[in-house]
Each structure stands twice: as structure tokens, then as C-alpha cells.
JSON list of C-alpha atoms in Angstrom, two decimals:
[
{"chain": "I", "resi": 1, "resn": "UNK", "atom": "CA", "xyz": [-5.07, 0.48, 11.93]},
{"chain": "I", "resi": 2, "resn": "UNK", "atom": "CA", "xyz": [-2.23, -1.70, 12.56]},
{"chain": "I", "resi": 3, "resn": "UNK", "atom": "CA", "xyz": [-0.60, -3.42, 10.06]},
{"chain": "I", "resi": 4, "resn": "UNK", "atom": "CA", "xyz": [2.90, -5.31, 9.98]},
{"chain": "I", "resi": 5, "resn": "UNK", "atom": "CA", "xyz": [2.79, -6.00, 5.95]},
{"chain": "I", "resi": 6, "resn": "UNK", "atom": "CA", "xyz": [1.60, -2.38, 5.37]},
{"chain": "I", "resi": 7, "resn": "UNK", "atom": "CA", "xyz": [3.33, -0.74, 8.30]},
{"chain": "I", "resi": 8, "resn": "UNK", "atom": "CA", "xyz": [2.14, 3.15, 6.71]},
{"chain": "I", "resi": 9, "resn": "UNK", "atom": "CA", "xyz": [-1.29, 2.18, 6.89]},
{"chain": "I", "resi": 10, "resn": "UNK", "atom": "CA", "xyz": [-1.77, 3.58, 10.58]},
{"chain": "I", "resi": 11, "resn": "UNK", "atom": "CA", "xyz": [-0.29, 7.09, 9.27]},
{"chain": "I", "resi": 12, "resn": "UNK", "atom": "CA", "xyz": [-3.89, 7.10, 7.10]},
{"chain": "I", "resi": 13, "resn": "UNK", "atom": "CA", "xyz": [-7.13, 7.39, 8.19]},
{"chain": "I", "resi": 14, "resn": "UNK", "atom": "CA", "xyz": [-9.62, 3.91, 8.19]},
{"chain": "I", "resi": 15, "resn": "UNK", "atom": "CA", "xyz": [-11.47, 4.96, 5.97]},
{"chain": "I", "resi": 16, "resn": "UNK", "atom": "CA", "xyz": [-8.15, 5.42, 3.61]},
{"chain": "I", "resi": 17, "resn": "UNK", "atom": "CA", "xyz": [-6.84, 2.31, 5.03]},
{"chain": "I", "resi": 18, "resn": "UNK", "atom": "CA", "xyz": [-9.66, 0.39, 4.53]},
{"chain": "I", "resi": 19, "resn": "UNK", "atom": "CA", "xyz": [-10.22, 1.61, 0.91]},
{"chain": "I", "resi": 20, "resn": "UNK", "atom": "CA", "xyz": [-6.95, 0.32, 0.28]},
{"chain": "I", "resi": 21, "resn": "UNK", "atom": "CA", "xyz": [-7.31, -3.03, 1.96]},
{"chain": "I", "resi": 22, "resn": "UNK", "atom": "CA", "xyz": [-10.36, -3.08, -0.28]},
{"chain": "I", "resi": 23, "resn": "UNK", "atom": "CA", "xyz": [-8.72, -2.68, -3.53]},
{"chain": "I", "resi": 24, "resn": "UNK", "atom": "CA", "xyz": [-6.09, -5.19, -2.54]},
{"chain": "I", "resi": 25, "resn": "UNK", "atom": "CA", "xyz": [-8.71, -7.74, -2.13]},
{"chain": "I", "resi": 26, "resn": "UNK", "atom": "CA", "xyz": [-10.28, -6.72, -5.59]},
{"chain": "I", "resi": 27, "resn": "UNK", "atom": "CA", "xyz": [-6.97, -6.75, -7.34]},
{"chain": "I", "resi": 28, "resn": "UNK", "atom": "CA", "xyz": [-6.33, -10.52, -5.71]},
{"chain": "I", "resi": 29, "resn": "UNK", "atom": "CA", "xyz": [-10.16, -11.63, -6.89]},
{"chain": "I", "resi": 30, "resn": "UNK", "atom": "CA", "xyz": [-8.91, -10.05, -10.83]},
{"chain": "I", "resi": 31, "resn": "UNK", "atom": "CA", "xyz": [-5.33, -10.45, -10.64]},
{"chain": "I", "resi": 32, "resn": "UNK", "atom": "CA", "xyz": [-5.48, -14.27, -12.50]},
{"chain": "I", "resi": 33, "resn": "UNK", "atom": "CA", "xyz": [-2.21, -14.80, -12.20]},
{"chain": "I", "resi": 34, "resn": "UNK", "atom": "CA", "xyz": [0.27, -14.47, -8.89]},
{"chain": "I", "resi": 35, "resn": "UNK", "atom": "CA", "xyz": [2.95, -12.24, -11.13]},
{"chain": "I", "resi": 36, "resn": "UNK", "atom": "CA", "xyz": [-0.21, -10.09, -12.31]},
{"chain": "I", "resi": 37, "resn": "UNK", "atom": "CA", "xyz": [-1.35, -9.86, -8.33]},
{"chain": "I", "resi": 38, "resn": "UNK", "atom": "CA", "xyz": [2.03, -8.95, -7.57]},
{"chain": "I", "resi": 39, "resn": "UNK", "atom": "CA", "xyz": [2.39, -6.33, -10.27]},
{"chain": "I", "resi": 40, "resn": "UNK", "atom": "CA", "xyz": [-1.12, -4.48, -9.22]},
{"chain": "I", "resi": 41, "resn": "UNK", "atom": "CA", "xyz": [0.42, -5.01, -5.47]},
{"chain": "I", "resi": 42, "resn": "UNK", "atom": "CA", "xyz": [2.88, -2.97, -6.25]},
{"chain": "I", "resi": 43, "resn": "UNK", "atom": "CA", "xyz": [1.13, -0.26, -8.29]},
{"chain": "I", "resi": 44, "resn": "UNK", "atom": "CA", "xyz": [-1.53, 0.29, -5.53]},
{"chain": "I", "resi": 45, "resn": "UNK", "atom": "CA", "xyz": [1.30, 0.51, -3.06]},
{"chain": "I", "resi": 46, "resn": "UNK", "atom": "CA", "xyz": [3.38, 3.17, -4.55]},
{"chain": "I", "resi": 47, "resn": "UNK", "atom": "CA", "xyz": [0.23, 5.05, -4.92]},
{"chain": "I", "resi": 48, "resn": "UNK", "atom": "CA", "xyz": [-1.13, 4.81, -1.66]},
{"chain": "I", "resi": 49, "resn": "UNK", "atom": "CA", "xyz": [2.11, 4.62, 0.72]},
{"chain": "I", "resi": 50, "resn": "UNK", "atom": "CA", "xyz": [4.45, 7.80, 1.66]},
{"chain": "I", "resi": 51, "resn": "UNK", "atom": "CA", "xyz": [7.46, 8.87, -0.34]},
{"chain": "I", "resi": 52, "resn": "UNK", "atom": "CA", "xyz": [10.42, 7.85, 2.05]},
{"chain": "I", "resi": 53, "resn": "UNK", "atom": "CA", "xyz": [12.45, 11.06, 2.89]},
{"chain": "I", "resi": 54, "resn": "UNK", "atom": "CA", "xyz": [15.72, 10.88, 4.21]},
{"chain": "I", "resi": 55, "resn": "UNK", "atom": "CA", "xyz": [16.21, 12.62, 7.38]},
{"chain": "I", "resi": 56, "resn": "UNK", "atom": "CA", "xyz": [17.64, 15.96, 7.68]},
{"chain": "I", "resi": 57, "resn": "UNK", "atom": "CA", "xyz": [21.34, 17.01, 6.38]},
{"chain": "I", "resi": 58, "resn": "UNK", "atom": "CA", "xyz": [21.40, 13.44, 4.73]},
{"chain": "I", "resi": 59, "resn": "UNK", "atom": "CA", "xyz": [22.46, 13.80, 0.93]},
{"chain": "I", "resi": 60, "resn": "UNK", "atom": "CA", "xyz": [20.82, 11.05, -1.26]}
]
């Protein structure tokens, strides 16, 4: 899957990819407020996307 907003989502499988898509939706429908959407947004992303690494020899 292809996705310019999510652009990690092709590194999972659909069925991942579409689970998440899924709870995005969900978390829109229960969210209330656009600040509350925003705030699940994020916690479903940092649980679902890959921890950057830095490429070799590079020191943080």
C-alpha cells in the first residue's frame, strides 16, 4: 500500500496497514474534538510507524 501521508505504511503488510487505516477511522468517528483526533493520531502513529535510525557512523 501506497501512502503519501503515511509514507511507512508500504514497509507493513495490508493486513497491518489496513488495521491501522482502520483504527484511524475509529479514532476520527470517537475523537469529538480535532485536538483529541490529533492527539490519538499521534499515539497510533508512534506505535505503528518505524523508529527512524540514523544511518551508519552518524552520531545522534
Amino acid at each position: 500500500m501506497h501512502s503519501s501521508a503515511f509514507p511507512w505504511l508500504s514497509d507493513l503488510a495490508d493486513e497491518e496497514a489496513y488495521a491501522f487505516l482502520d483504527e484511524v477511522i475509529r479514532a476520527a468517528q470517537d475523537a469529538g474534538t480535532h485536538t483529541a483526533f490529533l492527539h490519538t493520531l499521534d499515539t497510533l502513529v508512534n506505535q505503528h510507524a518505524p523508529t527512524p535510525t540514523l544511518p551508519r557512523g552518524v552520531m545522534p
